[in-house]
Tab-separated table of C-alpha atoms and ligand atoms in Angstrom:
chain	number	residue	atom	x	y	z
U	1	MET	CA	108.322	-56.222	88.800
U	2	SER	CA	108.458	-53.455	91.371
U	3	HIS	CA	108.384	-49.818	90.445
U	4	ASN	CA	111.874	-49.412	91.809
U	5	GLU	CA	113.277	-52.200	89.637
U	6	MET	CA	111.723	-50.684	86.528
U	7	ASP	CA	113.127	-47.262	87.373
U	8	GLU	CA	116.563	-48.774	87.914
U	9	LEU	CA	116.471	-50.550	84.538
U	10	ARG	CA	115.368	-47.379	82.827
U	11	ARG	CA	118.211	-45.503	84.456
U	12	GLN	CA	120.634	-48.121	83.172
U	13	LEU	CA	119.133	-47.813	79.703
U	14	ASP	CA	119.537	-44.046	79.783
U	15	ASN	CA	123.165	-44.502	80.716
U	16	VAL	CA	123.750	-46.942	77.876
U	17	ASN	CA	122.097	-44.485	75.491
U	18	THR	CA	124.483	-41.777	76.656
U	19	GLU	CA	127.441	-44.112	76.262
U	20	LEU	CA	126.294	-45.031	72.759
U	21	LEU	CA	125.973	-41.365	71.895
U	22	ASP	CA	129.483	-40.693	73.220
U	23	LEU	CA	130.803	-43.636	71.245
U	24	ILE	CA	129.245	-42.682	67.913
U	25	THR	CA	130.404	-39.113	68.508
U	26	SER	CA	134.007	-40.261	69.045
U	27	ARG	CA	133.675	-42.516	66.012
U	28	ALA	CA	132.475	-39.573	63.930
U	29	LYS	CA	135.457	-37.484	65.015
U	30	ILE	CA	137.868	-40.212	63.931
U	31	VAL	CA	136.039	-40.532	60.603
U	32	GLN	CA	136.381	-36.777	60.108
U	33	GLN	CA	140.145	-36.995	60.714
U	34	ILE	CA	140.399	-39.834	58.204
U	35	GLY	CA	138.335	-37.712	55.816
U	36	LYS	CA	140.856	-34.874	56.073
U	37	ILE	CA	143.759	-37.192	55.276
U	38	LYS	CA	141.863	-38.723	52.375
U	39	HIS	CA	141.055	-35.235	51.083
U	40	LYS	CA	144.751	-34.271	51.157
U	41	GLN	CA	145.655	-37.434	49.303
U	42	SER	CA	142.672	-37.039	46.947
U	43	ILE	CA	141.404	-40.507	47.864
U	44	LYS	CA	137.703	-41.247	47.462
U	45	ARG	CA	135.947	-41.171	50.818
U	46	PHE	CA	133.623	-44.083	50.356
U	47	ASP	CA	135.568	-47.320	50.607
U	48	PRO	CA	133.250	-50.325	50.164
U	49	VAL	CA	136.047	-52.870	50.689
U	50	ARG	CA	136.934	-51.376	54.058
U	51	GLU	CA	133.233	-51.229	55.007
U	52	ARG	CA	132.751	-54.878	54.158
U	53	LYS	CA	135.785	-55.786	56.291
U	54	MET	CA	134.436	-53.838	59.278
U	55	LEU	CA	130.993	-55.433	58.950
U	56	ASP	CA	132.512	-58.928	58.716
U	57	GLU	CA	134.574	-58.307	61.839
U	58	LEU	CA	131.492	-57.145	63.730
U	59	THR	CA	129.258	-60.013	62.699
U	60	GLY	CA	132.134	-62.395	63.510
U	61	LYS	CA	132.071	-61.096	67.086
U	62	ASN	CA	128.279	-61.033	67.334
U	63	ASN	CA	126.860	-63.499	69.853
U	64	GLY	CA	123.252	-62.296	69.693
U	65	PRO	CA	120.571	-61.527	70.574
U	66	PHE	CA	120.621	-59.487	67.341
U	67	GLU	CA	120.744	-61.283	63.998
U	68	ASN	CA	123.874	-60.605	61.938
U	69	SER	CA	121.720	-58.880	59.340
U	70	THR	CA	120.398	-56.519	62.037
U	71	ILE	CA	123.923	-55.738	63.220
U	72	GLU	CA	124.954	-55.076	59.608
U	73	HIS	CA	121.979	-52.795	59.128
U	74	ILE	CA	122.642	-50.774	62.289
U	75	PHE	CA	126.329	-50.344	61.552
U	76	LYS	CA	125.708	-49.572	57.913
U	77	GLU	CA	123.534	-46.652	59.113
U	78	ILE	CA	126.336	-45.455	61.380
U	79	PHE	CA	128.843	-45.698	58.507
U	80	LYS	CA	126.469	-43.830	56.219
U	81	ALA	CA	125.912	-41.038	58.730
U	82	SER	CA	129.667	-40.608	59.169
U	83	LEU	CA	130.191	-40.528	55.430
U	84	GLU	CA	127.469	-37.921	55.071
U	85	LEU	CA	129.255	-35.896	57.710
U	86	GLN	CA	132.299	-35.838	55.435
U	87	GLU	CA	130.186	-34.840	52.482
U	88	ASP	CA	128.183	-32.249	54.372
U	89	ASP	CA	130.459	-29.427	53.330
U	90	HIS	CA	129.914	-30.271	49.705
U	91	ARG	CA	126.136	-30.334	50.086
U	92	LYS	CA	126.011	-27.107	52.037
U	93	ALA	CA	127.967	-25.534	49.277
U	94	LEU	CA	125.296	-25.799	46.540
U	95	LEU	CA	125.803	-22.494	44.774
U	96	VAL	CA	122.062	-21.890	44.311
U	97	SER	CA	121.279	-22.442	47.990
U	98	ARG	CA	120.305	-19.763	50.485
U	99	LYS	CA	122.885	-21.229	52.832
U	100	LYS	CA	125.514	-20.197	50.331
U	101	LYS	CA	124.003	-16.787	49.606
U	102	PRO	CA	121.283	-15.522	51.965
U	103	GLU	CA	120.218	-12.488	49.927
U	104	ASP	CA	117.853	-12.700	46.940
U	105	THR	CA	119.346	-12.784	43.486
U	106	ILE	CA	117.996	-9.940	41.375
U	107	ILE	CA	118.259	-10.337	37.625
U	108	ASP	CA	118.411	-7.240	35.471
U	109	ILE	CA	116.795	-7.839	32.099
U	110	LYS	CA	117.013	-4.582	30.166
U	111	GLY	CA	116.090	-2.688	33.325
U	112	GLU	CA	113.404	-5.130	34.472
U	113	LYS	CA	114.706	-6.390	37.803
U	114	VAL	CA	113.283	-9.844	38.392
U	115	GLY	CA	113.561	-10.877	42.039
U	116	ASP	CA	113.406	-7.307	43.396
U	117	GLY	CA	110.156	-7.926	45.258
U	118	ASN	CA	107.921	-6.525	42.518
U	119	THR	CA	105.706	-8.708	40.355
U	120	HIS	CA	106.996	-9.373	36.846
U	121	TYR	CA	105.168	-10.819	33.863
U	122	VAL	CA	106.450	-12.859	30.939
U	123	VAL	CA	103.784	-12.757	28.271
U	124	GLY	CA	103.511	-13.717	24.628
U	125	PRO	CA	102.368	-16.386	22.242
U	126	CYS	CA	103.198	-20.049	22.650
U	127	SER	CA	104.866	-20.110	19.218
U	128	VAL	CA	106.110	-17.326	17.001
U	129	GLU	CA	103.996	-17.649	13.861
U	130	SER	CA	104.422	-14.305	12.064
U	131	TYR	CA	105.653	-10.774	12.562
U	132	GLU	CA	102.072	-9.458	12.733
U	133	GLN	CA	101.031	-12.032	15.329
U	134	VAL	CA	103.935	-11.233	17.658
U	135	ALA	CA	103.621	-7.467	17.106
U	136	GLU	CA	99.970	-7.465	18.085
U	137	VAL	CA	100.734	-9.169	21.383
U	138	ALA	CA	103.801	-6.964	21.950
U	139	LYS	CA	101.673	-3.841	21.530
U	140	SER	CA	99.342	-5.054	24.259
U	141	VAL	CA	102.262	-6.078	26.513
U	142	LYS	CA	103.836	-2.631	26.079
U	143	SER	CA	100.568	-0.802	26.735
U	144	LYS	CA	100.441	-2.405	30.173
U	145	GLY	CA	103.915	-1.243	31.078
U	146	LEU	CA	105.301	-4.776	30.899
U	147	LYS	CA	108.735	-5.596	29.556
U	148	LEU	CA	109.221	-9.320	29.066
U	149	LEU	CA	107.930	-10.777	25.810
U	150	ARG	CA	107.902	-14.526	25.310
U	151	GLY	CA	107.543	-16.569	22.143
U	152	GLY	CA	108.698	-19.998	21.073
U	153	ALA	CA	110.880	-20.228	17.974
U	154	PHE	CA	112.213	-23.719	18.664
U	155	LYS	CA	109.285	-25.744	19.897
U	156	PRO	CA	109.939	-29.014	21.732
U	157	ARG	CA	106.732	-30.719	20.643
U	158	THR	CA	105.541	-34.041	21.984
U	159	SER	CA	104.810	-35.261	18.462
U	160	PRO	CA	107.385	-34.903	15.677
U	161	TYR	CA	104.530	-34.161	13.259
U	162	ASP	CA	103.372	-31.055	15.176
U	163	PHE	CA	104.554	-27.537	14.299
U	164	GLN	CA	108.213	-27.357	15.330
U	165	GLY	CA	108.545	-23.579	15.300
U	166	LEU	CA	110.106	-21.131	12.841
U	167	GLY	CA	113.620	-21.579	14.256
U	168	VAL	CA	116.049	-18.720	13.683
U	169	GLU	CA	113.452	-16.892	11.586
U	170	GLY	CA	111.249	-16.891	14.691
U	171	LEU	CA	114.073	-15.417	16.764
U	172	GLN	CA	114.538	-12.704	14.152
U	173	ILE	CA	110.853	-11.807	14.339
U	174	LEU	CA	111.025	-11.634	18.132
U	175	LYS	CA	114.080	-9.392	18.021
U	176	LYS	CA	112.536	-7.035	15.452
U	177	VAL	CA	109.315	-6.702	17.461
U	178	ALA	CA	111.169	-6.336	20.778
U	179	ASP	CA	113.320	-3.544	19.329
U	180	GLU	CA	110.257	-1.714	17.990
U	181	TYR	CA	108.411	-1.894	21.319
U	182	ASP	CA	111.460	-1.706	23.579
U	183	LEU	CA	110.804	-5.129	25.112
U	184	ALA	CA	113.082	-7.968	26.199
U	185	VAL	CA	112.785	-11.393	24.564
U	186	VAL	CA	112.391	-14.674	26.444
U	187	SER	CA	112.660	-17.676	24.108
U	188	GLU	CA	113.393	-21.352	24.414
U	189	ILE	CA	116.598	-22.902	23.132
U	190	VAL	CA	116.617	-26.679	22.737
U	191	ASN	CA	120.032	-27.349	21.265
U	192	PRO	CA	123.414	-26.386	22.768
U	193	ALA	CA	124.645	-25.698	19.235
U	194	HIS	CA	122.061	-22.898	18.861
U	195	MET	CA	123.148	-21.079	21.991
U	196	GLU	CA	125.748	-18.812	20.407
U	197	GLU	CA	123.593	-17.756	17.483
U	198	ALA	CA	120.589	-17.141	19.744
U	199	MET	CA	122.594	-14.623	21.764
U	200	ASP	CA	122.107	-12.066	18.980
U	201	TYR	CA	118.336	-12.241	19.277
U	202	ILE	CA	117.226	-13.049	22.778
U	203	ASP	CA	117.598	-11.531	26.249
U	204	VAL	CA	116.618	-14.567	28.317
U	205	ILE	CA	117.310	-18.176	27.408
U	206	GLN	CA	114.367	-20.373	28.287
U	207	ILE	CA	115.092	-24.017	29.054
U	208	GLY	CA	111.874	-25.951	28.728
U	209	ALA	CA	110.394	-28.637	30.941
U	210	ARG	CA	111.346	-31.375	28.486
U	211	ASN	CA	114.965	-30.297	28.664
U	212	MET	CA	115.358	-29.662	32.379
U	213	GLN	CA	117.765	-32.567	32.625
U	214	ASN	CA	119.435	-32.060	29.278
U	215	PHE	CA	122.751	-31.585	31.005
U	216	GLU	CA	124.682	-30.536	27.903
U	217	LEU	CA	122.103	-27.809	27.295
U	218	LEU	CA	122.295	-26.721	30.945
U	219	LYS	CA	126.073	-26.508	30.705
U	220	ALA	CA	125.838	-24.509	27.484
U	221	ALA	CA	123.416	-22.084	29.185
U	222	GLY	CA	125.832	-21.843	32.089
U	223	ASP	CA	128.645	-20.863	29.755
U	224	VAL	CA	126.915	-17.755	28.346
U	225	LYS	CA	126.216	-14.418	29.970
U	226	LYS	CA	122.447	-14.180	29.363
U	227	PRO	CA	119.891	-14.822	32.092
U	228	VAL	CA	118.216	-18.215	32.000
U	229	LEU	CA	114.588	-19.067	32.707
U	230	LEU	CA	114.633	-22.700	33.762
U	231	LYS	CA	111.389	-24.625	33.813
U	232	ARG	CA	110.670	-27.529	36.104
U	233	GLY	CA	110.681	-30.901	34.351
U	234	LEU	CA	107.415	-32.732	33.684
U	235	SER	CA	108.086	-35.220	36.466
U	236	ALA	CA	111.005	-33.606	38.247
U	237	THR	CA	111.274	-33.413	42.006
U	238	ILE	CA	112.172	-30.089	43.578
U	239	SER	CA	115.600	-31.464	44.375
U	240	GLU	CA	116.175	-32.435	40.728
U	241	PHE	CA	114.986	-28.979	39.701
U	242	ILE	CA	117.434	-27.308	42.085
U	243	ASN	CA	120.253	-29.516	40.817
U	244	ALA	CA	119.439	-28.563	37.232
U	245	ALA	CA	119.865	-24.908	38.238
U	246	GLU	CA	123.115	-25.896	39.965
U	247	TYR	CA	124.418	-27.181	36.605
U	248	ILE	CA	123.944	-23.703	35.164
U	249	ILE	CA	125.364	-21.706	38.072
U	250	SER	CA	128.312	-24.095	38.443
U	251	ARG	CA	129.501	-22.957	34.999
U	252	GLY	CA	129.476	-19.328	36.070
U	253	ASN	CA	126.020	-18.095	35.104
U	254	GLY	CA	124.037	-17.319	38.255
U	255	ASN	CA	121.287	-15.328	36.568
U	256	ILE	CA	118.640	-18.009	36.751
U	257	ILE	CA	114.883	-17.680	37.138
U	258	LEU	CA	113.142	-20.858	38.273
U	259	CYS	CA	109.726	-21.476	36.762
U	260	GLU	CA	107.157	-23.859	38.197
U	261	ARG	CA	104.976	-25.026	35.334
U	262	GLY	CA	103.053	-27.921	36.781
U	263	ILE	CA	104.025	-31.545	37.134
U	264	ARG	CA	102.523	-34.759	35.883
U	265	THR	CA	100.130	-36.467	38.280
U	266	TYR	CA	97.160	-38.794	37.903
U	267	GLU	CA	94.837	-35.771	37.768
U	268	LYS	CA	93.293	-35.163	34.360
U	269	ALA	CA	91.153	-32.100	35.123
U	270	THR	CA	94.132	-29.880	34.411
U	271	ARG	CA	96.906	-30.332	31.853
U	272	ASN	CA	99.413	-30.623	34.686
U	273	THR	CA	99.150	-30.211	38.435
U	274	LEU	CA	100.399	-26.825	39.557
U	275	ASP	CA	102.647	-27.554	42.531
U	276	ILE	CA	102.012	-24.258	44.242
U	277	SER	CA	103.945	-25.185	47.380
U	278	ALA	CA	107.062	-25.547	45.228
U	279	VAL	CA	107.167	-21.737	45.113
U	280	PRO	CA	107.856	-21.061	48.816
U	281	ILE	CA	110.063	-24.161	49.004
U	282	LEU	CA	112.212	-22.925	46.124
U	283	LYS	CA	112.277	-19.438	47.660
U	284	GLN	CA	113.454	-20.887	50.978
U	285	GLU	CA	115.971	-23.319	49.566
U	286	THR	CA	117.475	-21.080	46.894
U	287	HIS	CA	118.226	-17.397	46.422
U	288	LEU	CA	116.816	-17.401	42.894
U	289	PRO	CA	113.629	-15.684	41.693
U	290	VAL	CA	110.691	-18.025	41.162
U	291	MET	CA	107.968	-17.621	38.551
U	292	VAL	CA	104.802	-19.566	37.870
U	293	ASP	CA	103.661	-20.459	34.366
U	294	VAL	CA	99.887	-20.472	34.690
U	295	THR	CA	99.310	-21.508	31.072
U	296	HIS	CA	101.158	-24.824	30.897
U	297	SER	CA	100.392	-25.793	34.481
U	298	THR	CA	96.620	-25.491	34.194
U	299	GLY	CA	96.105	-25.779	30.439
U	300	ARG	CA	92.762	-24.080	31.042
U	301	ARG	CA	91.806	-20.498	30.306
U	302	ASP	CA	89.295	-20.427	33.169
U	303	LEU	CA	92.051	-21.246	35.662
U	304	LEU	CA	94.692	-18.756	34.544
U	305	LEU	CA	93.493	-15.948	36.791
U	306	PRO	CA	92.906	-17.944	40.000
U	307	ALA	CA	96.226	-19.765	39.507
U	308	ALA	CA	98.033	-16.444	39.040
U	309	LYS	CA	96.409	-15.019	42.176
U	310	ALA	CA	97.487	-18.077	44.136
U	311	ALA	CA	101.024	-17.811	42.775
U	312	LEU	CA	101.346	-14.176	43.809
U	313	ALA	CA	99.756	-14.804	47.192
U	314	ILE	CA	102.252	-17.572	47.918
U	315	GLY	CA	105.239	-15.431	46.981
U	316	ALA	CA	106.043	-15.895	43.287
U	317	ASP	CA	108.262	-13.219	41.755
U	318	GLY	CA	106.410	-13.369	38.492
U	319	ILE	CA	103.882	-14.963	36.210
U	320	MET	CA	104.263	-16.432	32.761
U	321	ALA	CA	101.206	-16.599	30.523
U	322	GLU	CA	100.522	-17.187	26.851
U	323	VAL	CA	98.617	-14.645	24.779
U	324	HIS	CA	97.691	-14.983	21.103
U	325	PRO	CA	95.702	-12.545	18.934
U	326	ASP	CA	93.476	-15.396	17.779
U	327	PRO	CA	94.035	-18.507	19.910
U	328	ALA	CA	91.583	-20.605	17.910
U	329	VAL	CA	93.980	-20.656	14.940
U	330	ALA	CA	97.213	-20.871	16.986
U	331	LEU	CA	99.717	-23.432	15.708
U	332	SER	CA	100.302	-24.703	19.249
U	333	ASP	CA	98.440	-24.681	22.554
U	334	ALA	CA	95.254	-23.295	20.988
U	335	ALA	CA	93.118	-24.386	23.945
U	336	GLN	CA	94.897	-22.450	26.619
U	337	GLN	CA	96.156	-19.131	25.265
U	338	MET	CA	94.334	-15.921	26.123
U	339	ASP	CA	93.195	-13.535	23.440
U	340	ILE	CA	93.970	-9.854	23.911
U	341	PRO	CA	90.699	-8.738	25.569
U	342	MET	CA	91.035	-11.646	27.978
U	343	PHE	CA	94.589	-10.618	28.710
U	344	ASP	CA	93.361	-7.073	29.434
U	345	THR	CA	90.939	-8.432	32.028
U	346	PHE	CA	93.565	-10.821	33.407
U	347	MET	CA	95.967	-7.955	34.089
U	348	LYS	CA	93.276	-5.684	35.498
U	349	GLU	CA	92.141	-8.390	37.899
U	350	LEU	CA	95.701	-9.038	38.998
U	351	GLU	CA	96.474	-5.411	39.728
U	352	ALA	CA	95.428	-5.714	43.361
U	353	PHE	CA	97.567	-8.837	43.760
U	354	SER	CA	100.696	-7.504	42.074
U	355	THR	CA	103.430	-5.717	43.939
U	356	ARG	CA	104.717	-2.514	42.435
U	357	LYS	CA	107.052	-0.672	44.694
S	1	LIG	C1	106.817	-23.016	26.706
S	1	LIG	O1	106.821	-22.237	27.686
S	1	LIG	O2	106.810	-22.613	25.545
S	1	LIG	C2	106.815	-24.459	26.940
S	1	LIG	C3	107.005	-25.318	25.940
S	1	LIG	O3	106.601	-24.810	28.217
S	1	LIG	P1	107.120	-26.113	29.021
S	1	LIG	O4	108.544	-26.310	28.660
S	1	LIG	O5	106.918	-25.707	30.443
S	1	LIG	O6	106.233	-27.237	28.609
S	2	LIG	MN1	102.684	-23.329	24.990
């Protein structure tokens, strides 16, 4: 084959490509018009019966060289792309997305403005065990100028035989301590029916990893006025995580903090695998503040500090960590909580990495 012949064939191919492009563009425009009519008439856009009919007509006319299955596959892709074009508006409109709202959401929790560019800390014991235990940690939290005190009253434990938390009594302890030290309470709620009652005691509703796709709980959190700290599910993709936040905001509550807390992988050296790149992805994709829980992600005291440094370096708005006056006797997560001297060092070491405007 001469060079000229090859060039000529390539030119023809380029022309066909352009024609194909023009054709699928015209097709898309017609589909969009149909979409508008269907929208007005509130008809569902995807019509499998109509698609089947179109595919049958095409394969009926097909004389090769492509197999019918190949023709079906190619056209199915074209149909899908057109359908996605109709649904694009819906997807762009995710209320948590930066496309919807370019500026950062800043959440005011008793004067602590999470998402304002400064570093924020959520610190406290894994579980509320007693007034004295929480007060001791609160004193240390306060002495460092921090505001957000955590503590689990309703504990979603993997085993039903493990300590389940003090329940409402735990919330009462948290509230009493927070009032005495002028702190704000972050605590997990596991049951939609507890939401109303919890409002009297807590400042931030935590939704735990095990409940990230508990849609009734998400809706209940979306129906109240308190900020929500939503943790990433044990095996949730970033997209599932974002959609869980969408459940909350779609009910009217946009004060959501996302918290990366590690995901399950094959790696056993850490309790979970801290997906550090989730932080900038979530910051890019959404307008919500993003925190990193260094305790549950690593499950190792020796990794809390380096993980926190990494989180701040990569753009996290805050850090969550567990502190217990005597971790060895803690009723949950004994292996990974810091004691108070360790917490002192942790905060000192992080000073250079924290932003305080
Ligand atoms: C917690 O923060 O108390 C907790 C149970 O964490 P997670 O839901 O991330 O496991
Ligand atoms: Mn814990």
